[in-house]
mmCIF file of C-alpha atoms in Angstrom:
data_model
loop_
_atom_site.group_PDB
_atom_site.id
_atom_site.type_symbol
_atom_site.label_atom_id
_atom_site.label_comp_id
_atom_site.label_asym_id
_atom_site.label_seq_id
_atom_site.Cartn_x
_atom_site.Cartn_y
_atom_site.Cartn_z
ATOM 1 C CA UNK A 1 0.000 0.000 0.000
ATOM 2 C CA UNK A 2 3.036 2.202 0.727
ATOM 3 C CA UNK A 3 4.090 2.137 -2.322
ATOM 4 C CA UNK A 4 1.091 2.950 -4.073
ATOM 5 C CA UNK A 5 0.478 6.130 -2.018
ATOM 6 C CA UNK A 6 4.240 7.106 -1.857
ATOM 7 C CA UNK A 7 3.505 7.911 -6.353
ATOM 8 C CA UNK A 8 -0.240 9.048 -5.545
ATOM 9 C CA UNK A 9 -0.690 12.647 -5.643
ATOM 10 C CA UNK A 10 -4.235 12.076 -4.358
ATOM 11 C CA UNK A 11 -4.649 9.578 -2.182
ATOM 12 C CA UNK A 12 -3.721 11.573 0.606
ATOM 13 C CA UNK A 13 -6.245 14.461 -0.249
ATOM 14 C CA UNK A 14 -8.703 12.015 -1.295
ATOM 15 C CA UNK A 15 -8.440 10.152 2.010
ATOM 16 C CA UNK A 16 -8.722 13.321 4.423
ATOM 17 C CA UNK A 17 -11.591 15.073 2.499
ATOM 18 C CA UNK A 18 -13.924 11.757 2.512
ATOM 19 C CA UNK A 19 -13.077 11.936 6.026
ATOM 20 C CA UNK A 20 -14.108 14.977 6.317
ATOM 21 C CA UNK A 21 -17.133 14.612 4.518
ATOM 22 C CA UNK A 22 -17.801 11.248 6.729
ATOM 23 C CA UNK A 23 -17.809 13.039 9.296
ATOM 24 C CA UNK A 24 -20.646 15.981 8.168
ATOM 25 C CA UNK A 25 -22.325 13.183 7.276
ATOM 26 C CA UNK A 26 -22.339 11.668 10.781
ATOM 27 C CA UNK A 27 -22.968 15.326 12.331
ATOM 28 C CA UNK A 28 -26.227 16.149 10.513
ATOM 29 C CA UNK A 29 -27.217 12.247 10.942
ATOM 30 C CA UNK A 30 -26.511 12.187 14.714
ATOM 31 C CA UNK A 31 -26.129 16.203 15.849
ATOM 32 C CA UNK A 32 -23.324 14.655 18.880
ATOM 33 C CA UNK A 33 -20.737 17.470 18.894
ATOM 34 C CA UNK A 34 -18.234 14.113 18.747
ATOM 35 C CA UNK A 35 -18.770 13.938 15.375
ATOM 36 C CA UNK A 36 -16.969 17.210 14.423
ATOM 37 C CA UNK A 37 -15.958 16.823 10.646
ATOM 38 C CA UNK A 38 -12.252 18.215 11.960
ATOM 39 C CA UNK A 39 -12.122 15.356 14.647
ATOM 40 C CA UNK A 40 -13.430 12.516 12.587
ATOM 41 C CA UNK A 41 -11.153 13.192 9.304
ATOM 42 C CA UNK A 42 -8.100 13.705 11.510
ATOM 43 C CA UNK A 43 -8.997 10.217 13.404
ATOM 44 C CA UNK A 44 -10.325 8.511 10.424
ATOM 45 C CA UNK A 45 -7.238 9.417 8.634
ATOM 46 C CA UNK A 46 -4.734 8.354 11.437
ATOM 47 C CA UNK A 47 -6.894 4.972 11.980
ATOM 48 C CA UNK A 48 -6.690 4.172 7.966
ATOM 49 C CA UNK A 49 -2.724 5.328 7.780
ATOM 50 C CA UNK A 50 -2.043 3.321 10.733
ATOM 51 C CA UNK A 51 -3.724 -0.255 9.393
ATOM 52 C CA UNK A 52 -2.598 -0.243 6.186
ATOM 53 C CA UNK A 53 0.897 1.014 8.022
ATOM 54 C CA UNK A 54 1.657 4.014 5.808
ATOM 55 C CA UNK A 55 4.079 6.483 7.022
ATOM 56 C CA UNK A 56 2.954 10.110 7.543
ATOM 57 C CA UNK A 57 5.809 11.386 5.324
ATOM 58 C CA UNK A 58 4.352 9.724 2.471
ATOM 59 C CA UNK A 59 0.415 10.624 3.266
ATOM 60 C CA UNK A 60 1.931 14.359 3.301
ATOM 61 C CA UNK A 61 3.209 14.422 0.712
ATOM 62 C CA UNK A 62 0.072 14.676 -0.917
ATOM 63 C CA UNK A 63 -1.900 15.956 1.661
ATOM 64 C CA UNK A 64 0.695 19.456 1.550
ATOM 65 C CA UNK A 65 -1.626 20.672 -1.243
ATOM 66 C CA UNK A 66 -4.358 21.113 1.449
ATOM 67 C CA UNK A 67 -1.924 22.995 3.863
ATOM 68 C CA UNK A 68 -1.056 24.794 1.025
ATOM 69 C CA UNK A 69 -3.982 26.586 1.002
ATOM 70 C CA UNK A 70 -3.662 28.085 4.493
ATOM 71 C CA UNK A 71 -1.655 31.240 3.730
ATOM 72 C CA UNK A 72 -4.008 32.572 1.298
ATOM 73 C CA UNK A 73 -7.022 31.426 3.507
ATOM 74 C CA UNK A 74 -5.742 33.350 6.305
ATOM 75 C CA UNK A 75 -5.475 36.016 4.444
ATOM 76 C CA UNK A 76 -8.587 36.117 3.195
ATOM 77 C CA UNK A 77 -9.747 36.254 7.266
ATOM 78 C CA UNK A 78 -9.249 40.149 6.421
ATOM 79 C CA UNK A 79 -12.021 40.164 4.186
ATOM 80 C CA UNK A 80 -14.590 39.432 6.984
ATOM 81 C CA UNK A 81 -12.793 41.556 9.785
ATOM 82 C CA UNK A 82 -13.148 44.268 6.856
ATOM 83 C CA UNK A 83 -16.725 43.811 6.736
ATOM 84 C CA UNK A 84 -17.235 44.331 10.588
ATOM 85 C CA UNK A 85 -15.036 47.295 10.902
ATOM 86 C CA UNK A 86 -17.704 49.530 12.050
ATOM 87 C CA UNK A 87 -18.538 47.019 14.364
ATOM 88 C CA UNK A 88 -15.202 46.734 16.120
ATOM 89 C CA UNK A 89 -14.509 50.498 16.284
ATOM 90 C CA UNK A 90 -17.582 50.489 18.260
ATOM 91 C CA UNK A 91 -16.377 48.191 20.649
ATOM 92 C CA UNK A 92 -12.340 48.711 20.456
ATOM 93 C CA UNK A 93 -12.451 48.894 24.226
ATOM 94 C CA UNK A 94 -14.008 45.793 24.952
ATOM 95 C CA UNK A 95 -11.989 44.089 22.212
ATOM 96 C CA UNK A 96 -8.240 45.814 23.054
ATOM 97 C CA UNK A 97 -8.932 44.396 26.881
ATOM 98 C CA UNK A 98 -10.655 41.444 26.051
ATOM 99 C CA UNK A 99 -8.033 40.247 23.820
ATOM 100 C CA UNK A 100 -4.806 41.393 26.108
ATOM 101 C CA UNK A 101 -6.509 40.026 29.437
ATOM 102 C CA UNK A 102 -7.075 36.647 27.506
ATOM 103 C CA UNK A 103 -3.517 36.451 26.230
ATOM 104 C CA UNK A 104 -2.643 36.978 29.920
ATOM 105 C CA UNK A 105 -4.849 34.350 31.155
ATOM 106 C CA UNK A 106 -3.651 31.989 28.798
ATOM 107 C CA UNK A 107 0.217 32.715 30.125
ATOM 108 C CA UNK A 108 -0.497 32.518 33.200
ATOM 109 C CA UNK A 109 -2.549 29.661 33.801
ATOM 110 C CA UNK A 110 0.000 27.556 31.617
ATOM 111 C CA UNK A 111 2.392 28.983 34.022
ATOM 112 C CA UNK A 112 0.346 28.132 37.181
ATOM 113 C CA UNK A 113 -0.019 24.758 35.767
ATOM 114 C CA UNK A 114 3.238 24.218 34.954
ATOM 115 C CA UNK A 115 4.450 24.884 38.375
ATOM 116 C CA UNK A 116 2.338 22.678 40.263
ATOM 117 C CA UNK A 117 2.651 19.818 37.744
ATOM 118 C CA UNK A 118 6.520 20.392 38.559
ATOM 119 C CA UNK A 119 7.414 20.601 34.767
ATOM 120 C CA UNK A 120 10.895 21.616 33.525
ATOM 121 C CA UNK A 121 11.780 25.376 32.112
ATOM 122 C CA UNK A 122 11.795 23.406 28.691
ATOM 123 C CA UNK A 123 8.419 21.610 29.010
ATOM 124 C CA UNK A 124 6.870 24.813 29.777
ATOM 125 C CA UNK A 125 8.444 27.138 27.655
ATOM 126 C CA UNK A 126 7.040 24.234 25.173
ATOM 127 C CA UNK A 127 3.519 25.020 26.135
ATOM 128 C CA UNK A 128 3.497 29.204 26.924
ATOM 129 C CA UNK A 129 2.470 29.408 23.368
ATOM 130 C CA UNK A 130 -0.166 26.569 23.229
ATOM 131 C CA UNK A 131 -3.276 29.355 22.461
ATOM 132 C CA UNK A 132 -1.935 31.000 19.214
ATOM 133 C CA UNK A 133 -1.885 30.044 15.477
ATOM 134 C CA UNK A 134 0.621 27.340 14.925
ATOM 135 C CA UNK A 135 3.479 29.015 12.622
ATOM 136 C CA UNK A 136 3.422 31.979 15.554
ATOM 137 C CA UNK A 137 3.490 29.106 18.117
ATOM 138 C CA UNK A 138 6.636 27.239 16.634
ATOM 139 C CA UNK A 139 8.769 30.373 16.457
ATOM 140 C CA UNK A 140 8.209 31.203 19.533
ATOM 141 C CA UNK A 141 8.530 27.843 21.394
ATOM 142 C CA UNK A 142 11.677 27.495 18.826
ATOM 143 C CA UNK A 143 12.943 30.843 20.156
ATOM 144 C CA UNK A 144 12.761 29.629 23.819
ATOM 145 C CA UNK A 145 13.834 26.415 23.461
ATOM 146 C CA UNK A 146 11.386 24.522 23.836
ATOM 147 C CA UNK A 147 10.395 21.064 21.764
ATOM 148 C CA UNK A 148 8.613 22.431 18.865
ATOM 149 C CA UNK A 149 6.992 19.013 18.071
ATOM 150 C CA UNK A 150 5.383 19.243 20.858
ATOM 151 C CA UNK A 151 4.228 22.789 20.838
ATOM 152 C CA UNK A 152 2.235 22.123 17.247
ATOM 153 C CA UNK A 153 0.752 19.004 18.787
ATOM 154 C CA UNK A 154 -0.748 20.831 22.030
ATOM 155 C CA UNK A 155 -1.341 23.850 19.636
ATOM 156 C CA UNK A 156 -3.672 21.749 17.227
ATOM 157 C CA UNK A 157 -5.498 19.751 19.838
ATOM 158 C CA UNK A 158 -6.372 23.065 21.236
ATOM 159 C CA UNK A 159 -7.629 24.016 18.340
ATOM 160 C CA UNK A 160 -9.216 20.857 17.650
ATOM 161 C CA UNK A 161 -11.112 21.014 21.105
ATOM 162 C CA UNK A 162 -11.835 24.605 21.058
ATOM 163 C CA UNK A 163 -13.463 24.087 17.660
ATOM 164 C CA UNK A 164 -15.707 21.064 19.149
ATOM 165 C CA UNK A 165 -16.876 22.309 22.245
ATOM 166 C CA UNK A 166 -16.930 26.250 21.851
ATOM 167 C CA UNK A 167 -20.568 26.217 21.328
ATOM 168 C CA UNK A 168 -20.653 24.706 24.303
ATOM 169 C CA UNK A 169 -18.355 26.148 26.579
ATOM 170 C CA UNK A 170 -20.208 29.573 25.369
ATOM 171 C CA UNK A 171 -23.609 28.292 26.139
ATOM 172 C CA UNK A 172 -22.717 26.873 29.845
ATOM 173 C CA UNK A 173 -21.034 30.132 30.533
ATOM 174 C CA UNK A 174 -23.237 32.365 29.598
ATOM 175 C CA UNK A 175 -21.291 34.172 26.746
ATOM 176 C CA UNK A 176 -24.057 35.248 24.276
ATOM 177 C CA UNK A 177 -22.608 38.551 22.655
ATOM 178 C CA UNK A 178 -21.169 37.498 18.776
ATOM 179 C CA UNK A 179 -18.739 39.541 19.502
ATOM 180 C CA UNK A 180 -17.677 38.234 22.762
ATOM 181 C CA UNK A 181 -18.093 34.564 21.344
ATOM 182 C CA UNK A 182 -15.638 35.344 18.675
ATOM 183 C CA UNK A 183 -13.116 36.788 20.890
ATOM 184 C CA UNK A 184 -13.310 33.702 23.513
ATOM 185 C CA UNK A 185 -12.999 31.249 20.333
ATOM 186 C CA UNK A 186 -10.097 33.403 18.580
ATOM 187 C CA UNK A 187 -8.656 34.197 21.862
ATOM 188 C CA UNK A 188 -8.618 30.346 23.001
ATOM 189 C CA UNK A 189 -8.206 28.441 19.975
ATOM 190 C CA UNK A 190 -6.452 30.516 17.089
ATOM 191 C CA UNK A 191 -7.606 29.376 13.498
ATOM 192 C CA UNK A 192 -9.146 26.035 14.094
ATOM 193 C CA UNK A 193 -11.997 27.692 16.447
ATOM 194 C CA UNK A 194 -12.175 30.346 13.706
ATOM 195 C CA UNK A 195 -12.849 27.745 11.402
ATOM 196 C CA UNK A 196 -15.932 26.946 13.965
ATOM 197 C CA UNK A 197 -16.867 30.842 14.621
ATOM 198 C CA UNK A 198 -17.039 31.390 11.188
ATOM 199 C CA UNK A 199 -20.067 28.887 11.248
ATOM 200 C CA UNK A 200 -21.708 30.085 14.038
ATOM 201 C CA UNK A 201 -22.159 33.319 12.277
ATOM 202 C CA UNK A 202 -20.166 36.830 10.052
ATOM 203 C CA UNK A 203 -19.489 38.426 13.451
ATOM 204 C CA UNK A 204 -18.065 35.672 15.436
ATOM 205 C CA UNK A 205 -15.870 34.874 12.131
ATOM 206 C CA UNK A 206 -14.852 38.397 12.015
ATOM 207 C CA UNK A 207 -13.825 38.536 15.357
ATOM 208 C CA UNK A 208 -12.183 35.577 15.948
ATOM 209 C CA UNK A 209 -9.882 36.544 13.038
ATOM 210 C CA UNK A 210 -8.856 40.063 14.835
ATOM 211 C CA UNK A 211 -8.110 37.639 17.804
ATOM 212 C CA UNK A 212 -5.785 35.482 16.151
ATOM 213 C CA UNK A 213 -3.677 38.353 14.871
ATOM 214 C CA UNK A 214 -3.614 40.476 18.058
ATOM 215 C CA UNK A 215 -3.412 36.941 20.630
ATOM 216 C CA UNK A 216 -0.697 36.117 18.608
ATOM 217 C CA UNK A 217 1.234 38.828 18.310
ATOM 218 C CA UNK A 218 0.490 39.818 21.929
ATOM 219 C CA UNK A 219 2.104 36.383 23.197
ATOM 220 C CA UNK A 220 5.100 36.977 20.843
ATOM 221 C CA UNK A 221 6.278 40.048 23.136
ATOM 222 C CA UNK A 222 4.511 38.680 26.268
ATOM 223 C CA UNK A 223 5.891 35.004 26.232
ATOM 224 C CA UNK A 224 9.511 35.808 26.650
ATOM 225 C CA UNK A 225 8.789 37.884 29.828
ATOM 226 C CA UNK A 226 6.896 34.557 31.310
ATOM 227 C CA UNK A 227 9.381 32.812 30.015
ATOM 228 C CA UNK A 228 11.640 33.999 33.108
ATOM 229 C CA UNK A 229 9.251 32.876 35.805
ATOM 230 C CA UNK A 230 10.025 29.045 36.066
ATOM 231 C CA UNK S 1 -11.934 36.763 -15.579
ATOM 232 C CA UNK S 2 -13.366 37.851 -12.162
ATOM 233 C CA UNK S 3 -11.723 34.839 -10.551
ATOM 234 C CA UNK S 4 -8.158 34.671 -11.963
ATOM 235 C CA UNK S 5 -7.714 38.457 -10.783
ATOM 236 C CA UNK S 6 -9.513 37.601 -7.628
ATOM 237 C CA UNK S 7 -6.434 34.395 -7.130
ATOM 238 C CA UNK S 8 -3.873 36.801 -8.352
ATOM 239 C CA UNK S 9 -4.317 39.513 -5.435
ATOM 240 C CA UNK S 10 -4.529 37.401 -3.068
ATOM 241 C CA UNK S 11 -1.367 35.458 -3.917
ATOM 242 C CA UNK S 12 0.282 38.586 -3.851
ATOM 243 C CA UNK S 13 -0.660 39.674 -0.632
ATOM 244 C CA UNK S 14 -0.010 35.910 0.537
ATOM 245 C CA UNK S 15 3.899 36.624 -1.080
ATOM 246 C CA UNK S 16 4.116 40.085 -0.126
ATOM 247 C CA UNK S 17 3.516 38.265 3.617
ATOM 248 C CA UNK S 18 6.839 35.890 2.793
ATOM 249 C CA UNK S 19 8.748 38.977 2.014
ATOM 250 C CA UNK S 20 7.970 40.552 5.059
ATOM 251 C CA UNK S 21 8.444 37.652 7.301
ATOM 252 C CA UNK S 22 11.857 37.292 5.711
ATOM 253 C CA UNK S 23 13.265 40.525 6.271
ATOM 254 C CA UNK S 24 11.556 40.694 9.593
ATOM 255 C CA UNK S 25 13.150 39.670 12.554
ATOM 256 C CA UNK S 26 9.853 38.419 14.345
ATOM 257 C CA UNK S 27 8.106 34.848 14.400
ATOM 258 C CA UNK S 28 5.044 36.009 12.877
ATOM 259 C CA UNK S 29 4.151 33.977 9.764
ATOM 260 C CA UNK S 30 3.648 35.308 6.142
ATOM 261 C CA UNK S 31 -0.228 35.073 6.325
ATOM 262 C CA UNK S 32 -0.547 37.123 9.364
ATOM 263 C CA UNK S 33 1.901 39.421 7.711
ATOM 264 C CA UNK S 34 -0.703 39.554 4.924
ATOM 265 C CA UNK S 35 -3.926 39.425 6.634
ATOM 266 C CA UNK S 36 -3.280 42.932 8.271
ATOM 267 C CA UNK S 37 -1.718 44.529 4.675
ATOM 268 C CA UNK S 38 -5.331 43.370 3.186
ATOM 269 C CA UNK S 39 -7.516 44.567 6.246
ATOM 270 C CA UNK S 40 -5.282 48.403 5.578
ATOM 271 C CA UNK S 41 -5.466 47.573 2.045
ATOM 272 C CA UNK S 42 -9.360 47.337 2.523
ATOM 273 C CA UNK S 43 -9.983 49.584 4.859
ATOM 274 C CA UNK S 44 -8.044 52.744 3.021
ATOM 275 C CA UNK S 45 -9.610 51.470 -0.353
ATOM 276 C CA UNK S 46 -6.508 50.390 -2.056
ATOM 277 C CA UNK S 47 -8.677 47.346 -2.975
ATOM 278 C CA UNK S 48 -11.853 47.095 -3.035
ATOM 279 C CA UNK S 49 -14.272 44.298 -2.097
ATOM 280 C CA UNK S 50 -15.204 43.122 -5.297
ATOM 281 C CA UNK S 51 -11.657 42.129 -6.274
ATOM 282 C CA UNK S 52 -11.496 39.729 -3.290
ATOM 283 C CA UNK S 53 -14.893 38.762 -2.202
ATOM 284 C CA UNK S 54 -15.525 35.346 -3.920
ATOM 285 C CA UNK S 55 -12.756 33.623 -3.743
ATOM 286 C CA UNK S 56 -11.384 34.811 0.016
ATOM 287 C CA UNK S 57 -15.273 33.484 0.684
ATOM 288 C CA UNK S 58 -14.580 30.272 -0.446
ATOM 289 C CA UNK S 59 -11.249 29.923 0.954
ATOM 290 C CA UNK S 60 -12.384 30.484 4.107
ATOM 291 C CA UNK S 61 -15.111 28.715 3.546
ATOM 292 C CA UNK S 62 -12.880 25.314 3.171
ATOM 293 C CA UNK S 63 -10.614 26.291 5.713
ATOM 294 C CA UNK S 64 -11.505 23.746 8.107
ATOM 295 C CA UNK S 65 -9.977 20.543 5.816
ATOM 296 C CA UNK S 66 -6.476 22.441 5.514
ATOM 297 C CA UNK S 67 -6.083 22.100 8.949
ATOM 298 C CA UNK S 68 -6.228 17.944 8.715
ATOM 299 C CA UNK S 69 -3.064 16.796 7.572
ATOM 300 C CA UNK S 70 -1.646 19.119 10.727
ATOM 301 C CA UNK S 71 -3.791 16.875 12.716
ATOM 302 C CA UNK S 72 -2.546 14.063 11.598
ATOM 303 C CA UNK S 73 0.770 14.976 12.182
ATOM 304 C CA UNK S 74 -0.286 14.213 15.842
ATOM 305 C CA UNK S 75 0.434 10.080 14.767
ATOM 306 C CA UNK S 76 4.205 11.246 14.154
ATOM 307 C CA UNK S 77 4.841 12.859 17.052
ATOM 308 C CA UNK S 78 2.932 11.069 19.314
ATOM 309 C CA UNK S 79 6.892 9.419 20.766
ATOM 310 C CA UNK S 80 7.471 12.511 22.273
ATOM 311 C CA UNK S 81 4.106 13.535 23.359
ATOM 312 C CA UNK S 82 3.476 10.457 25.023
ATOM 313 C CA UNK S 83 5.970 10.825 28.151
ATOM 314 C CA UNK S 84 4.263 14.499 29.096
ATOM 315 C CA UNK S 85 0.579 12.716 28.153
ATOM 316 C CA UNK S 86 -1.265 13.613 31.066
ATOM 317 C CA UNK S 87 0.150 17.226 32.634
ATOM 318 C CA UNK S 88 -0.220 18.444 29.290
ATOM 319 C CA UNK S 89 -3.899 17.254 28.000
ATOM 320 C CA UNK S 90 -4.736 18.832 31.918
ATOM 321 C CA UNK S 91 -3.140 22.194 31.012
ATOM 322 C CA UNK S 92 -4.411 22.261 27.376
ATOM 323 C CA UNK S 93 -7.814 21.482 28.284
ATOM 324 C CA UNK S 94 -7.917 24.017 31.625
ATOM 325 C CA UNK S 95 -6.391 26.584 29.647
ATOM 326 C CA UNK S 96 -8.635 26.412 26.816
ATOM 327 C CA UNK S 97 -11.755 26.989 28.752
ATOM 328 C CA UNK S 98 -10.493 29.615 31.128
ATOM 329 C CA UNK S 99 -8.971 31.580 28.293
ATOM 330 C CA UNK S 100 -12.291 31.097 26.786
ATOM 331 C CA UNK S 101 -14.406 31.934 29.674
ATOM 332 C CA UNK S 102 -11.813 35.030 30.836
ATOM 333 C CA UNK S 103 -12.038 36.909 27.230
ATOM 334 C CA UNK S 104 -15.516 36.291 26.394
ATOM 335 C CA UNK S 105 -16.991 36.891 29.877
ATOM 336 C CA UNK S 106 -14.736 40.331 30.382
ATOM 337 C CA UNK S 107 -15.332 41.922 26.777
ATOM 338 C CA UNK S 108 -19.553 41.440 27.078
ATOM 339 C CA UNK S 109 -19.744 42.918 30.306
ATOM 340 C CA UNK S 110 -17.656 45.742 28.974
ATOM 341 C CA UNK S 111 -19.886 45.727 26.081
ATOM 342 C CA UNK S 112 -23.333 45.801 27.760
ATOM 343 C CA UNK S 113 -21.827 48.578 30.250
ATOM 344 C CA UNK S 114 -20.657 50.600 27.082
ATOM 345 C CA UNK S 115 -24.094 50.497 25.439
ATOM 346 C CA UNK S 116 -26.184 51.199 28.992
ATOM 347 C CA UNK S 117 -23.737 54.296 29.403
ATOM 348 C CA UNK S 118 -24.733 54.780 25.716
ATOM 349 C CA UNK S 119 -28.595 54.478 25.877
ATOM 350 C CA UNK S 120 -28.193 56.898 29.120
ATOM 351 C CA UNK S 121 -26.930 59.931 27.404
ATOM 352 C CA UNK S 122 -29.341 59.509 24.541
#
């Protein structure tokens, strides 16, 4: 089987986007927030690699062309953040603390964390950056020394989670503003909630995409001060 | 026609985003880099809507399945992830629903306070 997907320029893309599609299917048949399309793919995918014992190396390299996609996607996220200027200037307060005291949180509860599990400077410079997109994550968890394996793994299952059970988490606590919601999901989970927030409706999207950019670039300056504390 | 010039702008803000993150000292990534030129871009009317719109709709619309094969990168690293296992699925789990809880919680009550100071004066 190897050997057939090692010349296959599709299997791999083939393979994760039935996945994907297995897993809608499952969602609007069942309506269990288990069945997240993200969570099923990624899990199908793994499962199928795994039994027929094909290396990741090979699935990737068709699967790339997917990734590939992400710059320009990310981008785009401007286009919807453009659309709910108005919106934001109205609320720049709320936003600017919002965003900086949930950057803070997510530093220092890593931090707290990290000292009562009795991890080592490495392990938790590893996970300081654990709430931010993934190619800000790796440089800084690079930067610090940490093990940047690691780091994308934690930073991806956040996301993964985040994008599962924000509509929960913002339902048991209470959070009903869109604009709030997108924050907590942006703020919390980087692009992978977006992906989620820009389902649950325009304003959500919107903001979760500010969050990503300003999170992100708040924890690059922020995460080498905590990075001093243990 | 609408679609190839829609692609070609935002390729070249994706690039323009490489450029920057390669003469920049900072570990932000290209497409950060590039989501904030196109936001100014937008916002000052360098580009307008229409050149954009479609496509960056349906890009974003399909973002979720670019963000598998990161996911399965978790079966390749799972030899060093396995060791930390348990301290870190507590801390990634805690942390994701305080940060949640913390950001959205704070920025709607400073909403709802905003717009009760705002239906006062009027």
């Amino acid at each position: 089987m190897n050997e057939f997907f090692e010349t296959s320029l599709f299997a791999g893309v083939f393979l994760s986007l039935a996945a994907y599609e297995l897993g809608a299917f499952l969602k609007s048949k069942f309506k269990l927030g288990i069945f997240n399309p993200l969570f099923v793919s990624i899990t199908v995918t793994i499962i199928v690699l795994l039994a027929g014992r094909i290396d990741y190396n090979v699935y990737y390299a068709s699967a790339k062309y997917i990734s590939w996609l992400l710059t320009p996607a990310t981008v785009c996220l401007a286009i919807p953040l453009y659309e709910k200027w108005a919106l934001l200037k109205n609320n720049i307060k709320a936003v600017g603390l919002g965003l900086c005291a949930g950057t803070a949180t997510s530093l220092t509860t890593v931090f707290v964390l990290s000292l009562l599990f009795g991890l080592s400077h490495e392990e938790y410079v590893t996970l300081l950056p654990k709430s931010i997109t993934t190619a800000i994550g790796m440089g800084i968890s690079e930067e610090l020394g940490g093990y940047v394996a690691i780091t994308v793994a934690v930073i991806v299952v956040t996301g993964v989670l985040g994008n599962m059970f924000a509509e929960l988490i913002c339902k048991v606590f209470r959070i009903t503003d869109p604009v709030s919601r997108g924050l907590a999901i942006g703020c919390s989970s980087h692009a992978i909630g977006t992906a989620k927030a820009m389902e649950l409706g325009k304003t959500e999207g919107a903001m979760s995409s500010l969050a990503i950019a300003v999170s992100g670039i708040l924890t690059v300056i922020l995460a080498n001060v905590y990075a001093y504390f243990l | 026609m609408k679609y190839i010039r829609q692609v070609v702008i935002i390729i070249i803000f994706s690039f323009i985003g490489e450029v920057l993150r390669y003469l920049l000292p900072f570990p932000i990534p290209a497409s950060i880099y590039g989501m904030v030129l196109l936001f100014v871009a937008l916002i000052t009317g360098a580009i307008k809507l229409d050149w954009v719109n479609e496509v960056g709709k349906y890009l974003i619309e399909i973002m979720p399945v670019m963000f598998i094969p990161a996911g399965v990168g978790l079966m390749a690293s799972w030899g060093v992830l396995k060791p930390v296992l348990l301290p870190v699925c507590i801390i990634t789990v805690v942390t994701l629903v305080v940060v949640m809880v913390v950001t959205g919680r704070l920025s709607q009550r400073l909403i709802r306070t905003s717009r009760e100071k705002r239906e006062l004066y009027e």
